[in-house]
Tab-separated table of C-alpha atoms and ligand atoms in Angstrom:
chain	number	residue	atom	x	y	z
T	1	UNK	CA	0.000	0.000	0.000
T	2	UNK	CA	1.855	3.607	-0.924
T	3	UNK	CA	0.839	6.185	1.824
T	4	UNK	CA	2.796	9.282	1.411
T	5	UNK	CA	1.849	10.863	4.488
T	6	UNK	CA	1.033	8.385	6.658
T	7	UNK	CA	2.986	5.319	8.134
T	8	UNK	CA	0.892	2.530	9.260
T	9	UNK	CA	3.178	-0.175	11.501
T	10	UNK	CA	2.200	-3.026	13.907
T	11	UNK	CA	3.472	-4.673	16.668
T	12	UNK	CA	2.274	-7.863	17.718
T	13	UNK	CA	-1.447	-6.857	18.152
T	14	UNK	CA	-1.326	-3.304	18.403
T	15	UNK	CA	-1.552	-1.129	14.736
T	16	UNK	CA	0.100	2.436	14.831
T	17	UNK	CA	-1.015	5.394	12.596
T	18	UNK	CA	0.745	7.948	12.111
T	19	UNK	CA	0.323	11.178	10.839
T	20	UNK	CA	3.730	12.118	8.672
T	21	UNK	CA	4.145	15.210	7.170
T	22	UNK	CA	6.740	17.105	8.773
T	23	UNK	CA	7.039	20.716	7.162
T	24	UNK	CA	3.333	21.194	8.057
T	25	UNK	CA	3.111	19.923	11.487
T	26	UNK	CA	1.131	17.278	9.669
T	27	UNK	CA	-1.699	19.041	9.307
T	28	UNK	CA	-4.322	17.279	6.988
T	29	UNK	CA	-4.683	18.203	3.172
T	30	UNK	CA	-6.685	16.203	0.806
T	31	UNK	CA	-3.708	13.856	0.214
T	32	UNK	CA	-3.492	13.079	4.227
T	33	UNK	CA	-7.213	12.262	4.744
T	34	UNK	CA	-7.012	9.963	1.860
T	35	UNK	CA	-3.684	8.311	2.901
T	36	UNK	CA	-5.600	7.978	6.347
T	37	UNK	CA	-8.947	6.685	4.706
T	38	UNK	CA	-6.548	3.630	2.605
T	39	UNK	CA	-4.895	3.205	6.302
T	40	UNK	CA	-7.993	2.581	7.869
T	41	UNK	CA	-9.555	0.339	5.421
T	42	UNK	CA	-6.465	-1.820	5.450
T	43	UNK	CA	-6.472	-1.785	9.260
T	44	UNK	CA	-10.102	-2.830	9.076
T	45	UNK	CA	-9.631	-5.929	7.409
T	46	UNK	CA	-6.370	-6.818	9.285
T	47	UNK	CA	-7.171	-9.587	11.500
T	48	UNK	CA	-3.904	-9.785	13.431
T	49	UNK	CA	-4.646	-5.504	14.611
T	50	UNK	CA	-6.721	-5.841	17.916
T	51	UNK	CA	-6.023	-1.752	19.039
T	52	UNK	CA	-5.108	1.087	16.812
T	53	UNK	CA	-3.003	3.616	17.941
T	54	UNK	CA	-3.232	7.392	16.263
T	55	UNK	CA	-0.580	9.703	16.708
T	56	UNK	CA	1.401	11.895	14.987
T	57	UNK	CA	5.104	11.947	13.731
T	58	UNK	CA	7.782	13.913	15.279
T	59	UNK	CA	7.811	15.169	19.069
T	60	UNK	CA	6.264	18.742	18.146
T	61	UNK	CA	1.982	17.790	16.637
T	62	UNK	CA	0.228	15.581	16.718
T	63	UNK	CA	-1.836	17.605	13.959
T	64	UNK	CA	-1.982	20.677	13.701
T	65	UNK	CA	-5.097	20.935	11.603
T	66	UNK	CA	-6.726	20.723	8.523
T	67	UNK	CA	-4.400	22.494	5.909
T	68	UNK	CA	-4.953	26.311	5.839
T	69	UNK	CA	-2.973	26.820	2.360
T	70	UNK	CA	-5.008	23.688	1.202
T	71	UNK	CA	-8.263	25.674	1.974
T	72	UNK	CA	-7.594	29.219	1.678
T	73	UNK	CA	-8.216	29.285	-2.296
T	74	UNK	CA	-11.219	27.259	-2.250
T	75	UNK	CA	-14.828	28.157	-2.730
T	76	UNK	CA	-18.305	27.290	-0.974
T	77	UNK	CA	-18.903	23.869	-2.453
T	78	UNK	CA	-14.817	22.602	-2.221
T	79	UNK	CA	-15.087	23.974	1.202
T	80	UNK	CA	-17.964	21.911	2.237
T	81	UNK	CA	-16.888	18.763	0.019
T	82	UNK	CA	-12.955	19.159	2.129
T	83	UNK	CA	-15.100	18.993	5.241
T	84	UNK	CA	-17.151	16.107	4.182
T	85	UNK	CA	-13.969	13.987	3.174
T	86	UNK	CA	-12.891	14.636	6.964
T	87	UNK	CA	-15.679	14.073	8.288
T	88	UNK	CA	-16.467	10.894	6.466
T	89	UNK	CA	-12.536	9.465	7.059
T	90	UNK	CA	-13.362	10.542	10.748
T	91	UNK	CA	-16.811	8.736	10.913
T	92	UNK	CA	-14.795	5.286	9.654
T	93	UNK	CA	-11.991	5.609	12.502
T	94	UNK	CA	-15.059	6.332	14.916
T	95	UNK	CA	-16.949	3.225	13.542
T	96	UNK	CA	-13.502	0.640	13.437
T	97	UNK	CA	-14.836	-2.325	15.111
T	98	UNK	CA	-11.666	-2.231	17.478
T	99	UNK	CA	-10.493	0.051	19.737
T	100	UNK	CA	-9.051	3.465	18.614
T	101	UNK	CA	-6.293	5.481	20.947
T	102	UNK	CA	-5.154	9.115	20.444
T	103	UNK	CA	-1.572	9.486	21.599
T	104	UNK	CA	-1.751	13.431	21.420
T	105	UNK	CA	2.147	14.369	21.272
T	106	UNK	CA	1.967	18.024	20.861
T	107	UNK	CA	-0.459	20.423	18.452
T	108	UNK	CA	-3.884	18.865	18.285
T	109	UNK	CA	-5.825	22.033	16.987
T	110	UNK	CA	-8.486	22.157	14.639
T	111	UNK	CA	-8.921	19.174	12.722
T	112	UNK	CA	-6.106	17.758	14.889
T	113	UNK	CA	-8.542	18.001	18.006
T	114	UNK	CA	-10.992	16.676	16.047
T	115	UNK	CA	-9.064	13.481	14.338
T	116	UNK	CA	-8.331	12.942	18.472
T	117	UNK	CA	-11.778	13.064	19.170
T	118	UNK	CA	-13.386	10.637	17.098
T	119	UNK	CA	-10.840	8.149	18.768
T	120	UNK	CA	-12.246	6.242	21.405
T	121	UNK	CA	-10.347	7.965	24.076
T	122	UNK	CA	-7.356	9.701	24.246
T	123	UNK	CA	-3.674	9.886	26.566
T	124	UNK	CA	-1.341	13.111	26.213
T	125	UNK	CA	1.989	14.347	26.331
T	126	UNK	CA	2.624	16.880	28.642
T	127	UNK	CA	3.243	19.628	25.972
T	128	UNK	CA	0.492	18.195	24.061
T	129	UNK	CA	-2.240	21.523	23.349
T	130	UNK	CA	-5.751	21.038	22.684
T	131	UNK	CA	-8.105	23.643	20.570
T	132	UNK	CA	-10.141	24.435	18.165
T	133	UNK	CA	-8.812	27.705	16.848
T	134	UNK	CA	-11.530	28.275	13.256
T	135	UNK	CA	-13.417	31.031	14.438
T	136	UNK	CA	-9.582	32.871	14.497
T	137	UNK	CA	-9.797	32.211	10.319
T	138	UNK	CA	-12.844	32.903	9.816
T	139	UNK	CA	-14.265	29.437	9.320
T	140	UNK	CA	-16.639	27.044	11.853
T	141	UNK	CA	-14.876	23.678	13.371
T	142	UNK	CA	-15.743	21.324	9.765
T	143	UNK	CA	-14.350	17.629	10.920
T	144	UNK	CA	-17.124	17.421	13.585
T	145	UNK	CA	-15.526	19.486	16.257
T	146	UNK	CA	-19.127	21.108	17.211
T	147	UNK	CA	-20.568	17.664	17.464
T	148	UNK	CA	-17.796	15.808	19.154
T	149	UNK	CA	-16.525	18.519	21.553
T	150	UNK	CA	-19.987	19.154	23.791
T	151	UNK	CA	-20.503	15.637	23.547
T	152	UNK	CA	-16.981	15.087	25.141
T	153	UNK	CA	-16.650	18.176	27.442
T	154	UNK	CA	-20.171	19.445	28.022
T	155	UNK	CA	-22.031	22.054	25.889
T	156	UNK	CA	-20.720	25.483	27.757
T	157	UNK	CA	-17.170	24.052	27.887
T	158	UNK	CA	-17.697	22.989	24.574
T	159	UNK	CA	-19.055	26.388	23.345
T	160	UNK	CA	-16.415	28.292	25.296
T	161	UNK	CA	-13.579	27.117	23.998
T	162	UNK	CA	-14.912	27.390	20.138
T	163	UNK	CA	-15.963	30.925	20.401
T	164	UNK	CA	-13.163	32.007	22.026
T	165	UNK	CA	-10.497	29.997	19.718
T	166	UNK	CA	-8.340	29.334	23.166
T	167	UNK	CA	-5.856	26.839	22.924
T	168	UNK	CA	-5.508	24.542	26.372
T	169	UNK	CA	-3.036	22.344	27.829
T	170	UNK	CA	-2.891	19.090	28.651
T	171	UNK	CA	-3.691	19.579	31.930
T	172	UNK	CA	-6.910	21.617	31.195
T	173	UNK	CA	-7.439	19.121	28.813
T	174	UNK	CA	-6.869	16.445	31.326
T	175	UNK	CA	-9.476	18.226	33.673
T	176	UNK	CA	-12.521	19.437	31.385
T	177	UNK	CA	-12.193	15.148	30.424
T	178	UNK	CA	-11.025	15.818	26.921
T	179	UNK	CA	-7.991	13.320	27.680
T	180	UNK	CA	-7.614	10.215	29.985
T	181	UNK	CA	-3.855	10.772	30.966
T	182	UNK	CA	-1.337	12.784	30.993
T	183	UNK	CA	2.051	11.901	30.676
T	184	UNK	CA	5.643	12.724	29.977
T	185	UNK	CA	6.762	13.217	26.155
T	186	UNK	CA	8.964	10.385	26.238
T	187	UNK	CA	6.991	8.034	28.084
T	188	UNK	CA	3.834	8.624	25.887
T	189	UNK	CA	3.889	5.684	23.442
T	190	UNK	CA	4.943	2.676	25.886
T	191	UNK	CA	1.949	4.325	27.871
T	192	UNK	CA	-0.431	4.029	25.048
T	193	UNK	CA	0.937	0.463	24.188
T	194	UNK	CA	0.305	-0.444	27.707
T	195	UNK	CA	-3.205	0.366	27.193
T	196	UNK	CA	-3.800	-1.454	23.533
T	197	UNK	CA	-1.770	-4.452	25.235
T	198	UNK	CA	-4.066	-4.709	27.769
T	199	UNK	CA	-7.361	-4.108	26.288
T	200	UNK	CA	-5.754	-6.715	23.433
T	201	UNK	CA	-5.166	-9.378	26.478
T	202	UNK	CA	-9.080	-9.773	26.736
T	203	UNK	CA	-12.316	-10.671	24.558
T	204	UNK	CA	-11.713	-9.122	21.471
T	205	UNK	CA	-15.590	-10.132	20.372
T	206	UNK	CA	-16.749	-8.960	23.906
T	207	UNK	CA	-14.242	-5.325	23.355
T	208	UNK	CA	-15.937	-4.893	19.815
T	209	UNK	CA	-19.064	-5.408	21.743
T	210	UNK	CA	-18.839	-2.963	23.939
T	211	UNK	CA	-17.423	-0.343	21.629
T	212	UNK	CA	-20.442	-0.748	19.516
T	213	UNK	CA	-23.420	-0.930	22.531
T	214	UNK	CA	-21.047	2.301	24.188
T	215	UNK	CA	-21.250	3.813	20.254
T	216	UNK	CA	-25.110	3.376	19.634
T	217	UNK	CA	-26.119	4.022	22.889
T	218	UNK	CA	-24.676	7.491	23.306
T	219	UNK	CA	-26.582	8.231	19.853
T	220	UNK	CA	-30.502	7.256	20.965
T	221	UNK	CA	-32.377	7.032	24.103
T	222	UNK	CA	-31.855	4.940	26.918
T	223	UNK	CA	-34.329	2.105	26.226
T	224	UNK	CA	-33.033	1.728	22.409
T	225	UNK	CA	-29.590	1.451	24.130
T	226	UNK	CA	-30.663	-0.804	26.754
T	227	UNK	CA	-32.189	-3.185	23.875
T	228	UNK	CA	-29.140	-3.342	22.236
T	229	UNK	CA	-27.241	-4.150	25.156
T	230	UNK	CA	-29.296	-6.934	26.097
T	231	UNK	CA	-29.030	-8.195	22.241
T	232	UNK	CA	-25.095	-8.323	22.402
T	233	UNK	CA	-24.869	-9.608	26.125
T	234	UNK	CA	-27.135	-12.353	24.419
T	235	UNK	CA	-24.978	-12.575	21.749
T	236	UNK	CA	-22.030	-13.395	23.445
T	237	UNK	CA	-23.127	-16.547	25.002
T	238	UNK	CA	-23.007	-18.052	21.506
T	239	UNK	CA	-19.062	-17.207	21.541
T	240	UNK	CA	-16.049	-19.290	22.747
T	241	UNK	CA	-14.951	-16.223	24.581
T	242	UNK	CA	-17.850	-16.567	27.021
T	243	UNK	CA	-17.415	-20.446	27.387
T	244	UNK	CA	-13.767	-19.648	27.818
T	245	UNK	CA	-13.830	-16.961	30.053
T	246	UNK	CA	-16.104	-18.451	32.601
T	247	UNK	CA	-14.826	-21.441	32.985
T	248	UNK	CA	-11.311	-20.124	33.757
T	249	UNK	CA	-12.755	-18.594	36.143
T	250	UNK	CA	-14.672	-21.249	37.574
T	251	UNK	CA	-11.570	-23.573	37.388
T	252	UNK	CA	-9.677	-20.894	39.071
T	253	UNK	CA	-7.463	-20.222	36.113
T	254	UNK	CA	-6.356	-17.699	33.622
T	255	UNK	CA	-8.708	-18.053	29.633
T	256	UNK	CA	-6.930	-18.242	27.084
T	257	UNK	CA	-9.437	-16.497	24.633
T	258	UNK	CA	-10.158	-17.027	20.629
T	259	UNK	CA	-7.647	-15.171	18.572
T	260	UNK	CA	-9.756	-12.782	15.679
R	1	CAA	N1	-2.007	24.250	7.788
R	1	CAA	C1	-0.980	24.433	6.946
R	1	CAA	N2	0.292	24.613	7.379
R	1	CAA	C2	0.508	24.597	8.698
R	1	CAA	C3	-0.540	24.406	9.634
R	1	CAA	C4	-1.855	24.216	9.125
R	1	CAA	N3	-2.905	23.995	9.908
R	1	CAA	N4	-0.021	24.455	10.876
R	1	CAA	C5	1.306	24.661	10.734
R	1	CAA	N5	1.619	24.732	9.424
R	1	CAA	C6	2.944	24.963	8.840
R	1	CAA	C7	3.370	26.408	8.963
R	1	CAA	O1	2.804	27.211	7.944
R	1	CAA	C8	4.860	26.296	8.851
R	1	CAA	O2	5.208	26.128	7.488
R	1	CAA	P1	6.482	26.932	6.878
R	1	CAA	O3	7.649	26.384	7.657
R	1	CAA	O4	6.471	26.520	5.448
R	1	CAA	O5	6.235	28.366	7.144
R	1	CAA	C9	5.153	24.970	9.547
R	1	CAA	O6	3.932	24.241	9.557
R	1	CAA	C10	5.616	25.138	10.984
R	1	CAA	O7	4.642	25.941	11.657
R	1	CAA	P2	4.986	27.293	12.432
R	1	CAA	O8	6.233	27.919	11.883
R	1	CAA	O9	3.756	28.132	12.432
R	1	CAA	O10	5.305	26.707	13.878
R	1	CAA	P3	5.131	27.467	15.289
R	1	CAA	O11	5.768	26.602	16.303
R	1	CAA	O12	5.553	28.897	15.191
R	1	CAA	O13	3.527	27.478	15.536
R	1	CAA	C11	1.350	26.520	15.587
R	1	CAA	C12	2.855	26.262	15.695
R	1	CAA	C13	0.874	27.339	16.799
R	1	CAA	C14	0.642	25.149	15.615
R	1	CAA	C15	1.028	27.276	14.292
R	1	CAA	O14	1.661	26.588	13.216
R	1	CAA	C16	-0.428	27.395	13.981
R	1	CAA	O15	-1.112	28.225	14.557
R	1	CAA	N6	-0.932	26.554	13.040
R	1	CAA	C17	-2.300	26.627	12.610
R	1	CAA	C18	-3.227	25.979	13.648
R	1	CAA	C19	-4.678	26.093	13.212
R	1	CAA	O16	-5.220	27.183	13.111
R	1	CAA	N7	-5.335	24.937	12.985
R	1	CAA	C20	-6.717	24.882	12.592
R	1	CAA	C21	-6.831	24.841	11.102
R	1	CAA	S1	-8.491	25.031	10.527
R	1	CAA	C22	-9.208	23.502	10.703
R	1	CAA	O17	-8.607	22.577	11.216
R	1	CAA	C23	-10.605	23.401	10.171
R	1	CAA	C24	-11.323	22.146	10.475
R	1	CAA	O18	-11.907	21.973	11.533
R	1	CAA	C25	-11.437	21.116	9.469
Protein backbone atom coordinates (compact mmCIF):
# COMPACT_ATOMS: atom_id res chain seq x y z
CA UNK A 1 0.00 0.00 0.00
CA UNK A 2 1.85 3.61 -0.92
CA UNK A 3 0.84 6.18 1.82
CA UNK A 4 2.80 9.28 1.41
CA UNK A 5 1.85 10.86 4.49
CA UNK A 6 1.03 8.39 6.66
CA UNK A 7 2.99 5.32 8.13
CA UNK A 8 0.89 2.53 9.26
CA UNK A 9 3.18 -0.17 11.50
CA UNK A 10 2.20 -3.03 13.91
CA UNK A 11 3.47 -4.67 16.67
CA UNK A 12 2.27 -7.86 17.72
CA UNK A 13 -1.45 -6.86 18.15
CA UNK A 14 -1.33 -3.30 18.40
CA UNK A 15 -1.55 -1.13 14.74
CA UNK A 16 0.10 2.44 14.83
CA UNK A 17 -1.01 5.39 12.60
CA UNK A 18 0.74 7.95 12.11
CA UNK A 19 0.32 11.18 10.84
CA UNK A 20 3.73 12.12 8.67
CA UNK A 21 4.14 15.21 7.17
CA UNK A 22 6.74 17.11 8.77
CA UNK A 23 7.04 20.72 7.16
CA UNK A 24 3.33 21.19 8.06
CA UNK A 25 3.11 19.92 11.49
CA UNK A 26 1.13 17.28 9.67
CA UNK A 27 -1.70 19.04 9.31
CA UNK A 28 -4.32 17.28 6.99
CA UNK A 29 -4.68 18.20 3.17
CA UNK A 30 -6.68 16.20 0.81
CA UNK A 31 -3.71 13.86 0.21
CA UNK A 32 -3.49 13.08 4.23
CA UNK A 33 -7.21 12.26 4.74
CA UNK A 34 -7.01 9.96 1.86
CA UNK A 35 -3.68 8.31 2.90
CA UNK A 36 -5.60 7.98 6.35
CA UNK A 37 -8.95 6.68 4.71
CA UNK A 38 -6.55 3.63 2.61
CA UNK A 39 -4.90 3.20 6.30
CA UNK A 40 -7.99 2.58 7.87
CA UNK A 41 -9.56 0.34 5.42
CA UNK A 42 -6.46 -1.82 5.45
CA UNK A 43 -6.47 -1.78 9.26
CA UNK A 44 -10.10 -2.83 9.08
CA UNK A 45 -9.63 -5.93 7.41
CA UNK A 46 -6.37 -6.82 9.28
CA UNK A 47 -7.17 -9.59 11.50
CA UNK A 48 -3.90 -9.79 13.43
CA UNK A 49 -4.65 -5.50 14.61
CA UNK A 50 -6.72 -5.84 17.92
CA UNK A 51 -6.02 -1.75 19.04
CA UNK A 52 -5.11 1.09 16.81
CA UNK A 53 -3.00 3.62 17.94
CA UNK A 54 -3.23 7.39 16.26
CA UNK A 55 -0.58 9.70 16.71
CA UNK A 56 1.40 11.90 14.99
CA UNK A 57 5.10 11.95 13.73
CA UNK A 58 7.78 13.91 15.28
CA UNK A 59 7.81 15.17 19.07
CA UNK A 60 6.26 18.74 18.15
CA UNK A 61 1.98 17.79 16.64
CA UNK A 62 0.23 15.58 16.72
CA UNK A 63 -1.84 17.61 13.96
CA UNK A 64 -1.98 20.68 13.70
CA UNK A 65 -5.10 20.94 11.60
CA UNK A 66 -6.73 20.72 8.52
CA UNK A 67 -4.40 22.49 5.91
CA UNK A 68 -4.95 26.31 5.84
CA UNK A 69 -2.97 26.82 2.36
CA UNK A 70 -5.01 23.69 1.20
CA UNK A 71 -8.26 25.67 1.97
CA UNK A 72 -7.59 29.22 1.68
CA UNK A 73 -8.22 29.28 -2.30
CA UNK A 74 -11.22 27.26 -2.25
CA UNK A 75 -14.83 28.16 -2.73
CA UNK A 76 -18.30 27.29 -0.97
CA UNK A 77 -18.90 23.87 -2.45
CA UNK A 78 -14.82 22.60 -2.22
CA UNK A 79 -15.09 23.97 1.20
CA UNK A 80 -17.96 21.91 2.24
CA UNK A 81 -16.89 18.76 0.02
CA UNK A 82 -12.96 19.16 2.13
CA UNK A 83 -15.10 18.99 5.24
CA UNK A 84 -17.15 16.11 4.18
CA UNK A 85 -13.97 13.99 3.17
CA UNK A 86 -12.89 14.64 6.96
CA UNK A 87 -15.68 14.07 8.29
CA UNK A 88 -16.47 10.89 6.47
CA UNK A 89 -12.54 9.46 7.06
CA UNK A 90 -13.36 10.54 10.75
CA UNK A 91 -16.81 8.74 10.91
CA UNK A 92 -14.79 5.29 9.65
CA UNK A 93 -11.99 5.61 12.50
CA UNK A 94 -15.06 6.33 14.92
CA UNK A 95 -16.95 3.23 13.54
CA UNK A 96 -13.50 0.64 13.44
CA UNK A 97 -14.84 -2.33 15.11
CA UNK A 98 -11.67 -2.23 17.48
CA UNK A 99 -10.49 0.05 19.74
CA UNK A 100 -9.05 3.47 18.61
CA UNK A 101 -6.29 5.48 20.95
CA UNK A 102 -5.15 9.12 20.44
CA UNK A 103 -1.57 9.49 21.60
CA UNK A 104 -1.75 13.43 21.42
CA UNK A 105 2.15 14.37 21.27
CA UNK A 106 1.97 18.02 20.86
CA UNK A 107 -0.46 20.42 18.45
CA UNK A 108 -3.88 18.87 18.29
CA UNK A 109 -5.82 22.03 16.99
CA UNK A 110 -8.49 22.16 14.64
CA UNK A 111 -8.92 19.17 12.72
CA UNK A 112 -6.11 17.76 14.89
CA UNK A 113 -8.54 18.00 18.01
CA UNK A 114 -10.99 16.68 16.05
CA UNK A 115 -9.06 13.48 14.34
CA UNK A 116 -8.33 12.94 18.47
CA UNK A 117 -11.78 13.06 19.17
CA UNK A 118 -13.39 10.64 17.10
CA UNK A 119 -10.84 8.15 18.77
CA UNK A 120 -12.25 6.24 21.40
CA UNK A 121 -10.35 7.96 24.08
CA UNK A 122 -7.36 9.70 24.25
CA UNK A 123 -3.67 9.89 26.57
CA UNK A 124 -1.34 13.11 26.21
CA UNK A 125 1.99 14.35 26.33
CA UNK A 126 2.62 16.88 28.64
CA UNK A 127 3.24 19.63 25.97
CA UNK A 128 0.49 18.20 24.06
CA UNK A 129 -2.24 21.52 23.35
CA UNK A 130 -5.75 21.04 22.68
CA UNK A 131 -8.11 23.64 20.57
CA UNK A 132 -10.14 24.43 18.16
CA UNK A 133 -8.81 27.70 16.85
CA UNK A 134 -11.53 28.27 13.26
CA UNK A 135 -13.42 31.03 14.44
CA UNK A 136 -9.58 32.87 14.50
CA UNK A 137 -9.80 32.21 10.32
CA UNK A 138 -12.84 32.90 9.82
CA UNK A 139 -14.27 29.44 9.32
CA UNK A 140 -16.64 27.04 11.85
CA UNK A 141 -14.88 23.68 13.37
CA UNK A 142 -15.74 21.32 9.76
CA UNK A 143 -14.35 17.63 10.92
CA UNK A 144 -17.12 17.42 13.58
CA UNK A 145 -15.53 19.49 16.26
CA UNK A 146 -19.13 21.11 17.21
CA UNK A 147 -20.57 17.66 17.46
CA UNK A 148 -17.80 15.81 19.15
CA UNK A 149 -16.52 18.52 21.55
CA UNK A 150 -19.99 19.15 23.79
CA UNK A 151 -20.50 15.64 23.55
CA UNK A 152 -16.98 15.09 25.14
CA UNK A 153 -16.65 18.18 27.44
CA UNK A 154 -20.17 19.44 28.02
CA UNK A 155 -22.03 22.05 25.89
CA UNK A 156 -20.72 25.48 27.76
CA UNK A 157 -17.17 24.05 27.89
CA UNK A 158 -17.70 22.99 24.57
CA UNK A 159 -19.06 26.39 23.34
CA UNK A 160 -16.42 28.29 25.30
CA UNK A 161 -13.58 27.12 24.00
CA UNK A 162 -14.91 27.39 20.14
CA UNK A 163 -15.96 30.93 20.40
CA UNK A 164 -13.16 32.01 22.03
CA UNK A 165 -10.50 30.00 19.72
CA UNK A 166 -8.34 29.33 23.17
CA UNK A 167 -5.86 26.84 22.92
CA UNK A 168 -5.51 24.54 26.37
CA UNK A 169 -3.04 22.34 27.83
CA UNK A 170 -2.89 19.09 28.65
CA UNK A 171 -3.69 19.58 31.93
CA UNK A 172 -6.91 21.62 31.19
CA UNK A 173 -7.44 19.12 28.81
CA UNK A 174 -6.87 16.44 31.33
CA UNK A 175 -9.48 18.23 33.67
CA UNK A 176 -12.52 19.44 31.39
CA UNK A 177 -12.19 15.15 30.42
CA UNK A 178 -11.02 15.82 26.92
CA UNK A 179 -7.99 13.32 27.68
CA UNK A 180 -7.61 10.21 29.99
CA UNK A 181 -3.85 10.77 30.97
CA UNK A 182 -1.34 12.78 30.99
CA UNK A 183 2.05 11.90 30.68
CA UNK A 184 5.64 12.72 29.98
CA UNK A 185 6.76 13.22 26.16
CA UNK A 186 8.96 10.39 26.24
CA UNK A 187 6.99 8.03 28.08
CA UNK A 188 3.83 8.62 25.89
CA UNK A 189 3.89 5.68 23.44
CA UNK A 190 4.94 2.68 25.89
CA UNK A 191 1.95 4.33 27.87
CA UNK A 192 -0.43 4.03 25.05
CA UNK A 193 0.94 0.46 24.19
CA UNK A 194 0.31 -0.44 27.71
CA UNK A 195 -3.20 0.37 27.19
CA UNK A 196 -3.80 -1.45 23.53
CA UNK A 197 -1.77 -4.45 25.24
CA UNK A 198 -4.07 -4.71 27.77
CA UNK A 199 -7.36 -4.11 26.29
CA UNK A 200 -5.75 -6.71 23.43
CA UNK A 201 -5.17 -9.38 26.48
CA UNK A 202 -9.08 -9.77 26.74
CA UNK A 203 -12.32 -10.67 24.56
CA UNK A 204 -11.71 -9.12 21.47
CA UNK A 205 -15.59 -10.13 20.37
CA UNK A 206 -16.75 -8.96 23.91
CA UNK A 207 -14.24 -5.32 23.35
CA UNK A 208 -15.94 -4.89 19.82
CA UNK A 209 -19.06 -5.41 21.74
CA UNK A 210 -18.84 -2.96 23.94
CA UNK A 211 -17.42 -0.34 21.63
CA UNK A 212 -20.44 -0.75 19.52
CA UNK A 213 -23.42 -0.93 22.53
CA UNK A 214 -21.05 2.30 24.19
CA UNK A 215 -21.25 3.81 20.25
CA UNK A 216 -25.11 3.38 19.63
CA UNK A 217 -26.12 4.02 22.89
CA UNK A 218 -24.68 7.49 23.31
CA UNK A 219 -26.58 8.23 19.85
CA UNK A 220 -30.50 7.26 20.97
CA UNK A 221 -32.38 7.03 24.10
CA UNK A 222 -31.85 4.94 26.92
CA UNK A 223 -34.33 2.10 26.23
CA UNK A 224 -33.03 1.73 22.41
CA UNK A 225 -29.59 1.45 24.13
CA UNK A 226 -30.66 -0.80 26.75
CA UNK A 227 -32.19 -3.19 23.87
CA UNK A 228 -29.14 -3.34 22.24
CA UNK A 229 -27.24 -4.15 25.16
CA UNK A 230 -29.30 -6.93 26.10
CA UNK A 231 -29.03 -8.20 22.24
CA UNK A 232 -25.10 -8.32 22.40
CA UNK A 233 -24.87 -9.61 26.12
CA UNK A 234 -27.13 -12.35 24.42
CA UNK A 235 -24.98 -12.58 21.75
CA UNK A 236 -22.03 -13.39 23.45
CA UNK A 237 -23.13 -16.55 25.00
CA UNK A 238 -23.01 -18.05 21.51
CA UNK A 239 -19.06 -17.21 21.54
CA UNK A 240 -16.05 -19.29 22.75
CA UNK A 241 -14.95 -16.22 24.58
CA UNK A 242 -17.85 -16.57 27.02
CA UNK A 243 -17.42 -20.45 27.39
CA UNK A 244 -13.77 -19.65 27.82
CA UNK A 245 -13.83 -16.96 30.05
CA UNK A 246 -16.10 -18.45 32.60
CA UNK A 247 -14.83 -21.44 32.99
CA UNK A 248 -11.31 -20.12 33.76
CA UNK A 249 -12.76 -18.59 36.14
CA UNK A 250 -14.67 -21.25 37.57
CA UNK A 251 -11.57 -23.57 37.39
CA UNK A 252 -9.68 -20.89 39.07
CA UNK A 253 -7.46 -20.22 36.11
CA UNK A 254 -6.36 -17.70 33.62
CA UNK A 255 -8.71 -18.05 29.63
CA UNK A 256 -6.93 -18.24 27.08
CA UNK A 257 -9.44 -16.50 24.63
CA UNK A 258 -10.16 -17.03 20.63
CA UNK A 259 -7.65 -15.17 18.57
CA UNK A 260 -9.76 -12.78 15.68
N1 LIG B 1 -2.01 24.25 7.79
C1 LIG B 1 -0.98 24.43 6.95
N2 LIG B 1 0.29 24.61 7.38
C2 LIG B 1 0.51 24.60 8.70
C3 LIG B 1 -0.54 24.41 9.63
C4 LIG B 1 -1.86 24.22 9.13
N3 LIG B 1 -2.91 24.00 9.91
N4 LIG B 1 -0.02 24.45 10.88
C5 LIG B 1 1.31 24.66 10.73
N5 LIG B 1 1.62 24.73 9.42
C6 LIG B 1 2.94 24.96 8.84
C7 LIG B 1 3.37 26.41 8.96
O1 LIG B 1 2.80 27.21 7.94
C8 LIG B 1 4.86 26.30 8.85
O2 LIG B 1 5.21 26.13 7.49
P1 LIG B 1 6.48 26.93 6.88
O3 LIG B 1 7.65 26.38 7.66
O4 LIG B 1 6.47 26.52 5.45
O5 LIG B 1 6.24 28.37 7.14
C9 LIG B 1 5.15 24.97 9.55
O6 LIG B 1 3.93 24.24 9.56
C10 LIG B 1 5.62 25.14 10.98
O7 LIG B 1 4.64 25.94 11.66
P2 LIG B 1 4.99 27.29 12.43
O8 LIG B 1 6.23 27.92 11.88
O9 LIG B 1 3.76 28.13 12.43
O10 LIG B 1 5.31 26.71 13.88
P3 LIG B 1 5.13 27.47 15.29
O11 LIG B 1 5.77 26.60 16.30
O12 LIG B 1 5.55 28.90 15.19
O13 LIG B 1 3.53 27.48 15.54
C11 LIG B 1 1.35 26.52 15.59
C12 LIG B 1 2.85 26.26 15.70
C13 LIG B 1 0.87 27.34 16.80
C14 LIG B 1 0.64 25.15 15.62
C15 LIG B 1 1.03 27.28 14.29
O14 LIG B 1 1.66 26.59 13.22
C16 LIG B 1 -0.43 27.39 13.98
O15 LIG B 1 -1.11 28.23 14.56
N6 LIG B 1 -0.93 26.55 13.04
C17 LIG B 1 -2.30 26.63 12.61
C18 LIG B 1 -3.23 25.98 13.65
C19 LIG B 1 -4.68 26.09 13.21
O16 LIG B 1 -5.22 27.18 13.11
N7 LIG B 1 -5.33 24.94 12.98
C20 LIG B 1 -6.72 24.88 12.59
C21 LIG B 1 -6.83 24.84 11.10
S1 LIG B 1 -8.49 25.03 10.53
C22 LIG B 1 -9.21 23.50 10.70
O17 LIG B 1 -8.61 22.58 11.22
C23 LIG B 1 -10.60 23.40 10.17
C24 LIG B 1 -11.32 22.15 10.47
O18 LIG B 1 -11.91 21.97 11.53
C25 LIG B 1 -11.44 21.12 9.47
Amino acid sequence: MELENVLLEKEGNIGILSVNRPKALNALNEATLLDIDKAIDAVAVDDEIDVLIVTGAGNKAFVAGADITFMQPLNALEGRAFGMLGQDVFRKIEELEIPVIAAVNGFALGGGCELAMCCDFRVASENAKFGQPEVGLGITPGYGGTQRLPRLIGEGMAKELIYTADIIGADEALRVGLVNHVVAADELMDYAKKIAKKIASKAQLAVRFCKKAINEGMQTDIDRGMTFEADLFGLCFATEDQKEGMTAFVEKRKPGFQKK
